[in-house]
Coordinates of N, CA and C in Angstrom, one line a residue:
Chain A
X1 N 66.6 0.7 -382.5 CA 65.6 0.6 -383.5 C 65.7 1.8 -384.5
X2 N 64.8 1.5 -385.7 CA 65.0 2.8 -386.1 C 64.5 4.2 -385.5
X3 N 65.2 5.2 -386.3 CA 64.8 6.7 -385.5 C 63.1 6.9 -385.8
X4 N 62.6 6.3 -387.6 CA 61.8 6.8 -387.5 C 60.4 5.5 -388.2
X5 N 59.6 5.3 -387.8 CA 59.3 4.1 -387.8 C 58.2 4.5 -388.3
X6 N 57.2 4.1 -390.0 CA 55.9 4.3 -390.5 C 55.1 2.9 -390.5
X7 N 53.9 2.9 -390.2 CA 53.1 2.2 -390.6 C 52.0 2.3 -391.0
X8 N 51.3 1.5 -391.6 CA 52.0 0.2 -392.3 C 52.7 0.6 -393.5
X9 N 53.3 -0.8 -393.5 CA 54.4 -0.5 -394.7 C 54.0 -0.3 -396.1
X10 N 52.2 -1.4 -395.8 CA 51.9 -0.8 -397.6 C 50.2 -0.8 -397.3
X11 N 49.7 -0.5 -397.9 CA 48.1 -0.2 -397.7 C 47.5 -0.4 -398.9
X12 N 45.9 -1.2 -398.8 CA 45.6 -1.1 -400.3 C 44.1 -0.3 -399.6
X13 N 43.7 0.2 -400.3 CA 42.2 1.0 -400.1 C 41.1 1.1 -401.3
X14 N 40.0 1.0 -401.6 CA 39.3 1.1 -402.3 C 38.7 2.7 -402.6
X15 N 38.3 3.3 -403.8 CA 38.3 4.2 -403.9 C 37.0 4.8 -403.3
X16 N 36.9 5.9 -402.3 CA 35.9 6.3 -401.3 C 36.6 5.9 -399.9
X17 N 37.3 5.3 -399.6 CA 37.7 4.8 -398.3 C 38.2 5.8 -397.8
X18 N 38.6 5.3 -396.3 CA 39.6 6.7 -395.1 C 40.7 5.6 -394.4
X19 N 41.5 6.2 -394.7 CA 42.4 5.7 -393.4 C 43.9 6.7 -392.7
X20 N 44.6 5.8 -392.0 CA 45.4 6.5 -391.8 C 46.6 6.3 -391.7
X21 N 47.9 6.9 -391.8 CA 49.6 6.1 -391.5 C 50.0 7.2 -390.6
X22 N 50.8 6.2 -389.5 CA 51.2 6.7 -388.7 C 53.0 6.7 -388.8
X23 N 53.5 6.9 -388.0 CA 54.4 8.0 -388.2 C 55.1 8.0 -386.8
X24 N 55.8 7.1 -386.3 CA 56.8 7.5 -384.5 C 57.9 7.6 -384.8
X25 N 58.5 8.3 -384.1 CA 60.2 8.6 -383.9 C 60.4 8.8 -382.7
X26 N 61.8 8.1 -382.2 CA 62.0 7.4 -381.2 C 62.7 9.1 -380.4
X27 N 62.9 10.4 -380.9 CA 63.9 11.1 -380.1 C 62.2 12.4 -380.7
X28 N 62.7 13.3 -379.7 CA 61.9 14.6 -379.4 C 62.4 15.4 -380.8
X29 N 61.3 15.6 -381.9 CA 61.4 16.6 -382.8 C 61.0 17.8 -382.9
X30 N 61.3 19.0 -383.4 CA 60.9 20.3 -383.9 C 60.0 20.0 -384.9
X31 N 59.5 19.1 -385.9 CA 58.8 19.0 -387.1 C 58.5 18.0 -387.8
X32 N 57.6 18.3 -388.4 CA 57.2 16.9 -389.4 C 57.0 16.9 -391.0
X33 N 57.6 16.6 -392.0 CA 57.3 17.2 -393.5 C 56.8 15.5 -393.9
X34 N 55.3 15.5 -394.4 CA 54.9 14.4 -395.3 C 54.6 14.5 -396.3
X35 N 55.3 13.5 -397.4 CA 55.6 13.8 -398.6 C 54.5 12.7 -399.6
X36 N 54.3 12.7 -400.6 CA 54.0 11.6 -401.3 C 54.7 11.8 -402.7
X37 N 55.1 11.0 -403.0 CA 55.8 10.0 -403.8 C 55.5 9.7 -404.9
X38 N 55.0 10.2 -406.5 CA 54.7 9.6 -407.1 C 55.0 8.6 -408.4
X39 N 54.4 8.1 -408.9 CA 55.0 7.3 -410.0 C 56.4 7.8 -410.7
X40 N 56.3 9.3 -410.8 CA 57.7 9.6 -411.6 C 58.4 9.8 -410.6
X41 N 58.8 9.2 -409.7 CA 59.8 9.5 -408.6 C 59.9 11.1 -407.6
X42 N 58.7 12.4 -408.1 CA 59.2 13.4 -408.0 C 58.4 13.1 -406.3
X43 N 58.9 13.9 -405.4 CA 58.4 14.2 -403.9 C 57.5 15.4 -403.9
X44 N 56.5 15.3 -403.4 CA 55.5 15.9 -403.5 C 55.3 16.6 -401.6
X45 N 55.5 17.4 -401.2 CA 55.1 18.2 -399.9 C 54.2 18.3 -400.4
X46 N 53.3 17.5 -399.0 CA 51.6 17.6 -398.2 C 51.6 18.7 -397.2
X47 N 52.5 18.3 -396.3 CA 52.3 19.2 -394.7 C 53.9 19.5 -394.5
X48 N 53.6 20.5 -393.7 CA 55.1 20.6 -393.1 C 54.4 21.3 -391.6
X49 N 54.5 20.2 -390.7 CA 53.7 21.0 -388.8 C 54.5 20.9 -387.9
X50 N 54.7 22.3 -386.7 CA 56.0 22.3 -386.0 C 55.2 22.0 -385.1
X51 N 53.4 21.8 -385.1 CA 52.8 21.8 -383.6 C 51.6 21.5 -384.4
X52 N 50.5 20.9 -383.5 CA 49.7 20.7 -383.8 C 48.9 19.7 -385.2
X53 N 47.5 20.3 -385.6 CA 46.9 19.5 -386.8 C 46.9 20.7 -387.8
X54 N 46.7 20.4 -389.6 CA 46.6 21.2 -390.5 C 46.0 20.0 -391.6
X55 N 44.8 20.7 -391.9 CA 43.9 20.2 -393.0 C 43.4 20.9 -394.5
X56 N 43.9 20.0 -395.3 CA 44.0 20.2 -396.8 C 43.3 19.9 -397.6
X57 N 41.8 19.7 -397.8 CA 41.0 18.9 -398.8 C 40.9 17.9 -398.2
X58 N 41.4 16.8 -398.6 CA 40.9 15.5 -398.3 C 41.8 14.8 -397.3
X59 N 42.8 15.5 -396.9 CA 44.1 15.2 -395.9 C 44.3 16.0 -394.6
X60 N 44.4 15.5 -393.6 CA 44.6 16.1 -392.1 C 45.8 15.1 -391.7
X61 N 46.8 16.1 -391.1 CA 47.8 15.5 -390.7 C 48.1 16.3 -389.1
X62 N 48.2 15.3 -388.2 CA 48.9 15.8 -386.6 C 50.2 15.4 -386.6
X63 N 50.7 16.6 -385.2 CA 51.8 16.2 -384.6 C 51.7 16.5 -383.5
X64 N 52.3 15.6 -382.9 CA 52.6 15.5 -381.6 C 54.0 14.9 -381.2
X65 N 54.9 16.2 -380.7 CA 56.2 16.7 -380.5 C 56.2 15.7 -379.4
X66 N 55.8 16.2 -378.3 CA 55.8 15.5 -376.9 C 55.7 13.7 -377.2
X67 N 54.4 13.2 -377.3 CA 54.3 11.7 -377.2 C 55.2 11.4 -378.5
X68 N 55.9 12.2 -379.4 CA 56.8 11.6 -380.6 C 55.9 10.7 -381.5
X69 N 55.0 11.6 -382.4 CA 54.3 10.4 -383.7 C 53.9 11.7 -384.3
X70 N 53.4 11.2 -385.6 CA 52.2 12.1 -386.1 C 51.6 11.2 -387.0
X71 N 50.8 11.6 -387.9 CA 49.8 11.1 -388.5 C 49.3 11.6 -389.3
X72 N 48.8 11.3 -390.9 CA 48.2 11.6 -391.7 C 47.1 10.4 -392.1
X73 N 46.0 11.2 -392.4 CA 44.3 10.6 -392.5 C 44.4 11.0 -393.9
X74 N 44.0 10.0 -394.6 CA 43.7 10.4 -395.7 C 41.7 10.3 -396.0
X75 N 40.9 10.8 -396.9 CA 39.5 10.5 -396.5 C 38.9 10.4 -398.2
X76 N 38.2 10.0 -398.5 CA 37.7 9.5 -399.7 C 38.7 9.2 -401.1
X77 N 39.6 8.3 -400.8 CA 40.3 8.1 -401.6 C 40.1 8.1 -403.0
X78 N 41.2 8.3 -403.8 CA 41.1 8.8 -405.1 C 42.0 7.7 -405.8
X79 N 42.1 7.5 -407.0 CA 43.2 6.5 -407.6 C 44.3 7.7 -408.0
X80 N 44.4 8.9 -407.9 CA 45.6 9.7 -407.6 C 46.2 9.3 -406.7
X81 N 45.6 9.2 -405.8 CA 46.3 9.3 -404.4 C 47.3 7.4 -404.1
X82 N 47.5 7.4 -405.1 CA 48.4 6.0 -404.9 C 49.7 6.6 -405.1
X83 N 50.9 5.7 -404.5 CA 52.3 6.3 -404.4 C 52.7 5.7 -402.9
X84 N 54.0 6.4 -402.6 CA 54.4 6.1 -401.4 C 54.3 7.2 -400.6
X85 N 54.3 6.9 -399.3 CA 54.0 8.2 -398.6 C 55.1 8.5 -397.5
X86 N 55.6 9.2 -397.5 CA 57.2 9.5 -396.5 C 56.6 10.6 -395.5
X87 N 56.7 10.2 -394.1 CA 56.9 11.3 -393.4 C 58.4 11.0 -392.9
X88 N 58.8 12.6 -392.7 CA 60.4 12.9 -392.5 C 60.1 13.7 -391.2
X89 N 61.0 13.4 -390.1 CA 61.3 14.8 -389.1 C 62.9 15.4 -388.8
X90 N 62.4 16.6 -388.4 CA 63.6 17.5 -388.1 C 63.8 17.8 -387.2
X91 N 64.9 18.2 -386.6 CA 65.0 18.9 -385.5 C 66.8 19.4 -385.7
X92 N 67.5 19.9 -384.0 CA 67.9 20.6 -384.6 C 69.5 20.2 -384.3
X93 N 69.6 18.7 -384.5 CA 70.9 18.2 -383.7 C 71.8 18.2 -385.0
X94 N 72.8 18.2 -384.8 CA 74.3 18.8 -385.1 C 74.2 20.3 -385.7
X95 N 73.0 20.9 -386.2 CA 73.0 22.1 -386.5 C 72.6 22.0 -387.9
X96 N 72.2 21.2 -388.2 CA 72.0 20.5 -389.7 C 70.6 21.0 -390.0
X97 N 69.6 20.4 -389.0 CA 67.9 20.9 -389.6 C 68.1 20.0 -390.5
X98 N 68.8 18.2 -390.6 CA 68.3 17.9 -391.6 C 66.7 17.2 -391.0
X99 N 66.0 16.4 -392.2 CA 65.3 15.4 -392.6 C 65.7 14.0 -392.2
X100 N 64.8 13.4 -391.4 CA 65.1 12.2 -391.0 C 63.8 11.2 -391.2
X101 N 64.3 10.7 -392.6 CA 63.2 10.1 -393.3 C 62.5 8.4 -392.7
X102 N 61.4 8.0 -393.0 CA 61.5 7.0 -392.5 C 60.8 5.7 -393.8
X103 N 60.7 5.0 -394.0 CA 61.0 4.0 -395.1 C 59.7 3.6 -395.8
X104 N 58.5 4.4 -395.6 CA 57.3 5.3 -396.4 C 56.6 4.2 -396.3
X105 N 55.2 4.5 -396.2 CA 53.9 3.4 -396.9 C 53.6 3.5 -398.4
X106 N 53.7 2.1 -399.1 CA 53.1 2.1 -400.1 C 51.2 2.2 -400.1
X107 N 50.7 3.1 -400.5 CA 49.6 3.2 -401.1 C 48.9 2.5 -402.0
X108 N 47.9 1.8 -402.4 CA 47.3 1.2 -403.4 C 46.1 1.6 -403.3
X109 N 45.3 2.7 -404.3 CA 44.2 3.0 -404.4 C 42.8 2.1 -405.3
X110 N 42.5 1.1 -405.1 CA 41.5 0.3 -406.0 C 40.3 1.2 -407.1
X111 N 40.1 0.5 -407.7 CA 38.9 1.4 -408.7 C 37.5 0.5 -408.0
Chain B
X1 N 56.5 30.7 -405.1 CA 56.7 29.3 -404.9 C 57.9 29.1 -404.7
X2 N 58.7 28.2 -403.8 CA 60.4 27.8 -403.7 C 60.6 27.2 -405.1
X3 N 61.8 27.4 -405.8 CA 61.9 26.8 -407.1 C 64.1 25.7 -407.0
X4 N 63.5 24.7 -406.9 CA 64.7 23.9 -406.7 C 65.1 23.1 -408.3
X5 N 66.1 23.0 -408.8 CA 66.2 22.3 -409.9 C 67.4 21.5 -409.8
X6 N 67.6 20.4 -410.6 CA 68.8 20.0 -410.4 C 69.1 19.4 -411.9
X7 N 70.2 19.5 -411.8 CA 71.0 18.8 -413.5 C 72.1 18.1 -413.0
X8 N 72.0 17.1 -414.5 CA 71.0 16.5 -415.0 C 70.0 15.6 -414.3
X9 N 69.0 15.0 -414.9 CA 68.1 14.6 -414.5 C 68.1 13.2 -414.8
X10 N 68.9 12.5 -415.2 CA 69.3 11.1 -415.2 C 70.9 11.3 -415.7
X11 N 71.6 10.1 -415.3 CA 73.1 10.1 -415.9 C 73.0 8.7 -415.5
X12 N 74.3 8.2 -416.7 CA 74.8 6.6 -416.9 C 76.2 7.2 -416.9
X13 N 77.0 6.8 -415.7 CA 78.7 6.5 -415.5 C 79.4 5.2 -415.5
X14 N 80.6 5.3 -415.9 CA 81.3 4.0 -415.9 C 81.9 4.5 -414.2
X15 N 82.4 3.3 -413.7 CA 83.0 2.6 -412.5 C 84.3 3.1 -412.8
X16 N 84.3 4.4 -411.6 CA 85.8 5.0 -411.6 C 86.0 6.2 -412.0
X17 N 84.9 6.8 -412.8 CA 84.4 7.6 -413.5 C 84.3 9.0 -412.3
X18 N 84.5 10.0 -412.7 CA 84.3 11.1 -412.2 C 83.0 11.5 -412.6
X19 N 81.5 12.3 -411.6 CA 80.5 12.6 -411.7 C 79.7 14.1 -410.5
X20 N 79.2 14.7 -411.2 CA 78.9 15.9 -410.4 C 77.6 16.2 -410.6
X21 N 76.9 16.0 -409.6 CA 75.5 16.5 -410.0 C 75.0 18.4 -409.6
X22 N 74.0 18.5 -410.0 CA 74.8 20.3 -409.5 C 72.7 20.9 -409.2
X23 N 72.9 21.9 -408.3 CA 71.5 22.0 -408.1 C 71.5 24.0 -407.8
X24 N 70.6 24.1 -408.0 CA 70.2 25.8 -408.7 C 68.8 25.6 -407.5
X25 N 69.0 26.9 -407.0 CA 67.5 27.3 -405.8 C 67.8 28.8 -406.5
X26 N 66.4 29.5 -406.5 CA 66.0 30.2 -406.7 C 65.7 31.2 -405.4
X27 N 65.4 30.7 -404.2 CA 64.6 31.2 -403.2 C 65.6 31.7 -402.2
X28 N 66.6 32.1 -402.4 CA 67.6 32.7 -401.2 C 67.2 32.0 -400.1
X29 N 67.4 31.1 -400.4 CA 67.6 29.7 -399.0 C 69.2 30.3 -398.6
X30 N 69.4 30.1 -397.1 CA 70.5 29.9 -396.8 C 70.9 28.1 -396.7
X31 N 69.9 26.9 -396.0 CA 70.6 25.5 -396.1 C 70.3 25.4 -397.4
X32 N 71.1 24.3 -398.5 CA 71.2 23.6 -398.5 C 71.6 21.8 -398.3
X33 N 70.7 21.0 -399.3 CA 71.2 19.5 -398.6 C 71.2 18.5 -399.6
X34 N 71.7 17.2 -399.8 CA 72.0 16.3 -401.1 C 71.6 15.4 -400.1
X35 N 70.8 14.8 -400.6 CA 69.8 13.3 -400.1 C 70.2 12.3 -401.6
X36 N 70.4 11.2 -400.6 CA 69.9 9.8 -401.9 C 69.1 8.7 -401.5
X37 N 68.4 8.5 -402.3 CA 67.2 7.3 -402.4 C 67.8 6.1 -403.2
X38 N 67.9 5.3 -401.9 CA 67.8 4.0 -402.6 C 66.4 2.9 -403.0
X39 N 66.1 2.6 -404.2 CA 65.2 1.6 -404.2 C 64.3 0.8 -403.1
X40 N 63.0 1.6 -402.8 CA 62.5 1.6 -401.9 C 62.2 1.3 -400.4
X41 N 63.6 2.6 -400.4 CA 63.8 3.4 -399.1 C 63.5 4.6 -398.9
X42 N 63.5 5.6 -397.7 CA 63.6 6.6 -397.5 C 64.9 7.5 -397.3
X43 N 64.7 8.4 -397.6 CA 66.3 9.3 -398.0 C 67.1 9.8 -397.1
X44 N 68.4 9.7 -397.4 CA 69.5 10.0 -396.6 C 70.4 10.8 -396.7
X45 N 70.3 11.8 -395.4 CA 71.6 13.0 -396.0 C 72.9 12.8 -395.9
X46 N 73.7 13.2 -397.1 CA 74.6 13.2 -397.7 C 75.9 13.8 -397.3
X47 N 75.5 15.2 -397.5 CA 76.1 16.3 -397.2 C 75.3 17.9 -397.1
X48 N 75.6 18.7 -396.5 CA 74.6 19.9 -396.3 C 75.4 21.2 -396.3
X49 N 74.7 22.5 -396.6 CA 75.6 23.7 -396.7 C 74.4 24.7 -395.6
X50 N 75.3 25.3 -395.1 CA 74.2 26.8 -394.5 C 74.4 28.2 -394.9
X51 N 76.0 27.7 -395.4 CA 76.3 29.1 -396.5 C 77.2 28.9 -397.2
X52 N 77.6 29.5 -398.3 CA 78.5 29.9 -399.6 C 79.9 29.6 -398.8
X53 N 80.7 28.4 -399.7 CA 82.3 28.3 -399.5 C 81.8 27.5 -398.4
X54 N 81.1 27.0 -397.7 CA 81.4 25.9 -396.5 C 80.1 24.6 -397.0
X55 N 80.8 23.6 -396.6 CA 79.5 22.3 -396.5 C 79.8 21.3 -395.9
X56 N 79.3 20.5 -395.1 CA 79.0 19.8 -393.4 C 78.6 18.5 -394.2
X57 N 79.5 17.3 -393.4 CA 79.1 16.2 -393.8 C 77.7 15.8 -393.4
X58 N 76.8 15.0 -394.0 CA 75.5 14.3 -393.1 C 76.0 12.9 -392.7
X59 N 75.0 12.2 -393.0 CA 75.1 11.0 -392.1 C 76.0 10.1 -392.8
X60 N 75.8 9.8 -394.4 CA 76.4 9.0 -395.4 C 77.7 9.8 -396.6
X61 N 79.0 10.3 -395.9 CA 79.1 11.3 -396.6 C 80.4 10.4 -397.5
X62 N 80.6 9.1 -397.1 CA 81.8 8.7 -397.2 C 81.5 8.5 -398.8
X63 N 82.8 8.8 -399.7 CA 82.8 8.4 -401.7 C 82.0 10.0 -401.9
X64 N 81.8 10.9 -401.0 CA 81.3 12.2 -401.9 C 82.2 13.2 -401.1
X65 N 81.7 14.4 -402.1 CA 82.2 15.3 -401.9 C 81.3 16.9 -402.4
X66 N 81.5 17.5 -401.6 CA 80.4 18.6 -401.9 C 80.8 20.2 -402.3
X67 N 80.2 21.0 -402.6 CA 81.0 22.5 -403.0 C 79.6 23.2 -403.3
X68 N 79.7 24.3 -401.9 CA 78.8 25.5 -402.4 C 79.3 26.3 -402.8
X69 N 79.6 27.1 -404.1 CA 80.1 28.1 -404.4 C 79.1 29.3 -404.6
X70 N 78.2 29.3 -404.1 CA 77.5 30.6 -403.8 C 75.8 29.9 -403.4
X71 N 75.4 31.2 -403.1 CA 74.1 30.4 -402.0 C 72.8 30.0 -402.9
X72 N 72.9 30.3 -404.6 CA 72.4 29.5 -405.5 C 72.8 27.6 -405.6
X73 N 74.1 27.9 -405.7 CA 74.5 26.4 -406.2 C 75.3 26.0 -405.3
X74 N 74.5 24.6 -405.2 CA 75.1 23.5 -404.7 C 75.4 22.1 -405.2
X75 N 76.8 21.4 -405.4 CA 76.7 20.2 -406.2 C 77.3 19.5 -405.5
X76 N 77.1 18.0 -405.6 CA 77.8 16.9 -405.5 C 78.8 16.3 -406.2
X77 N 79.9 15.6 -406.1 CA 80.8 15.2 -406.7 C 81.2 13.9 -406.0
X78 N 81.1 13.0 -407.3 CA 81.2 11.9 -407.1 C 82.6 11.3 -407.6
X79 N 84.3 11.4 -407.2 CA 85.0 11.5 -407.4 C 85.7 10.3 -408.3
X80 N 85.4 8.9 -407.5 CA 85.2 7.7 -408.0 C 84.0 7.0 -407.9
X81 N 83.3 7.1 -409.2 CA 82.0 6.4 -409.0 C 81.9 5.1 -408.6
X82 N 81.2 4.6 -408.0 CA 81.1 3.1 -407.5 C 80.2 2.5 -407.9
X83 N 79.6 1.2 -408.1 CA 77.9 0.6 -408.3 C 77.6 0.8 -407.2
X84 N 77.8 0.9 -405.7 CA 77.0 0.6 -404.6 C 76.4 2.5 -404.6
X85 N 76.4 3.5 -405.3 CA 76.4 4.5 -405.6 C 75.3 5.0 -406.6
X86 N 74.6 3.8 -407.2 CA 73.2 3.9 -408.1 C 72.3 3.9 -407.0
X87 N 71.8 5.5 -407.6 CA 70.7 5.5 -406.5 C 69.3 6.9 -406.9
X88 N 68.7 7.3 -406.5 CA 68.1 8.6 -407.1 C 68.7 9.7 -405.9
X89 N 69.3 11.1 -406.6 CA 70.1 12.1 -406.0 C 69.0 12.9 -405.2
X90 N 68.6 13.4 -404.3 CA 67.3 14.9 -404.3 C 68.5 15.9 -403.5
X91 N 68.3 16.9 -403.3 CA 68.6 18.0 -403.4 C 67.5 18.8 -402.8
X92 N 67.7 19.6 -401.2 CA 66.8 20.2 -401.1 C 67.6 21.9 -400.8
X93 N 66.4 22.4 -399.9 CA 66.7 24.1 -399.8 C 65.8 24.3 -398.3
X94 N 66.5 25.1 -397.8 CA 65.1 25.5 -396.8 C 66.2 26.8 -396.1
X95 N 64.8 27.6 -395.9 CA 65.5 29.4 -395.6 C 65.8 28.9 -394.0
X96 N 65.4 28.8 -392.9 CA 66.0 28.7 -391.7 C 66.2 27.6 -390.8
X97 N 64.3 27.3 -390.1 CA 63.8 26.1 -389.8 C 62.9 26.1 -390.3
X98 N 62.5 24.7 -390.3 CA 60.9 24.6 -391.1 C 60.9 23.9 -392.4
X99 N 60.3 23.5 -393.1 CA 59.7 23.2 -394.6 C 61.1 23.2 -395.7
X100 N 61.8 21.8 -396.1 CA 62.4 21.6 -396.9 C 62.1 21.6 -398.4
X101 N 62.4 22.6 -399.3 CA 62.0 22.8 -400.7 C 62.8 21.2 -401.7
X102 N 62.4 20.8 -402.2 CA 62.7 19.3 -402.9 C 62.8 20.0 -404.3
X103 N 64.1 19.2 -405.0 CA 63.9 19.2 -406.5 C 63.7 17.9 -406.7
X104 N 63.5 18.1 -408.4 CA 62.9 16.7 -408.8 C 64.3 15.6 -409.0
X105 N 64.9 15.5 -408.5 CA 65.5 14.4 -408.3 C 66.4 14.1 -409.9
X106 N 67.6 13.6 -409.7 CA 68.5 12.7 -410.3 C 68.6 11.2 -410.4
X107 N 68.2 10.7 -411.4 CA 68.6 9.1 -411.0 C 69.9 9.0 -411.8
X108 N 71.1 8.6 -410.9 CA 72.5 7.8 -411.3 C 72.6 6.7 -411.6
X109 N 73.1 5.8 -412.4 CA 73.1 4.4 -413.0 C 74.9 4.6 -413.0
X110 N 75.0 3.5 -412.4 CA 76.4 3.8 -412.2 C 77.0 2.0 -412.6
X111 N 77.9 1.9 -414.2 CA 78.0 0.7 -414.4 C 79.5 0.4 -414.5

C-alpha cells in the first residue's frame, strides 16, 4: 500500500465548523511537516513535529512516531482555510531526510 | 525567516528541448532537494544535495539531472524534455533534520 495514506480525500465544512485529517504511514518516522496548499499553488508550512502536539490559533496538530499517524484539527473554520492539505513524513532512510508526501485532502470551506 | 526562491516561475519547452530550472536559498542550509507535483498529487523527490559538487538521486530521478555548484544553488536539468515531464517543480532546503524550507514552485509545460 501506500507509504503514506490521508484522509479523507476531500472535505467540505461550513464556516464555524471543526474537524480533522488524519495522516498514517505504514514505516516508523522521525517527523511530520503539514502543509496547506493554496489556490496559487504556493505550500504553505503549518507544523513541522518530531514528537508530540503543537497548537497555532485555530490548528493543533499530533504525532505519534510509535502507533505511525498524526493529525491535524482544524477549529472554526474560515473560507481561507480552503486548499489542499499535505502532511509529508521524514525520516532518515538512505541518508536523504527526504519528505514522503501523501496525496493531500481537499478542503472546501462553505460561506 | 528561511528564504528559498526558484527561477523561473513558469516555462513553456518544446519536446527535446533542453531545460534547467535553478533555485537560490539564502539560509546556509546544507540539504538541498527538487520535488515535482503532478496534478493533484503529492510530491516526489527527484534528486537531493547535502553539499556543494555532489547530488543523490531520489526516488524518480530517471530524464533529470542535477548540479550543486555551491551550497546556495541548486538546479535541475532537464536534458531532453518530454510531455510526461509537465508538472509543477518545488525545490526545498533544510539545515540538518527537521523542517523543510519550500520555494514557490515552477510550473513546466512541456509541448
Amino acid at each position: 500500500g501506500m507509504p503514506v495514506e490521508q484522509n479523507p480525500p476531500a472535505l467540505s465544512l461550513y464556516e464555524g465548523a471543526e474537524s480533522g485529517l488524519r495522516c498514517n504511514f505504514s514505516t516508523t518516522m522521525k517527523g511530520v511537516q503539514w502543509f496547506q496548499q493554496n489556490h496559487r499553488g504556493r505550500l504553505i508550512t503549518l507544523f513541522y513535529l518530531a514528537q508530540g502536539t503543537k497548537e497555532n490559533g485555530r490548528l493543533k496538530s499530533t504525532f505519534n512516531s510509535k502507533e505511525r499517524y498524526s493529525t491535524l484539527h482544524i477549529k472554526d473554520a474560515q473560507l481561507e482555510d480552503s486548499g489542499t492539505y499535505f502532511c509529508a513524513v521524514g525520516g532518515a532512510s538512505s541518508g536523504s531526510w527526504q519528505l514522503i508526501f501523501g496525496s493531500g485532502t481537499q478542503l472546501t470551506v462553505m460561506p | 525567516e528561511a528564504a528559498v526562491t526558484q527561477s523561473p516561475r513558469s516555462k513553456v519547452a518544446v519536446t527535446g528541448g533542453k531545460v534547467t530550472l535553478s533555485c537560490h536559498q539564502t539560509n546556509n542550509h546544507d540539504y538541498m532537494y527538487w520535488y515535482r507535483q503532478d496534478t493533484g498529487h503529492g510530491l516526489r523527490l527527484i534528486h537531493y544535495s547535502y553539499v556543494a559538487d555532489s547530488t543523490e538521486k531520489g526516488d524518480i530521478p530517471d530524464g533529470y539531472k542535477a548540479s550543486r555548484p555551491s551550497q546556495e544553488n541548486f538546479s535541475l536539468i532537464l536534458e531532453l524534455a518530454s510531455l510526461s515531464q509537465t508538472a509543477v517543480y518545488f525545490c526545498a532546503s533544510r539545515l540538518d533534520r527537521g523542517e523543510q524550507y519550500f520555494g514557490p514552485g515552477t510550473r513546466l509545460t512541456v509541448l
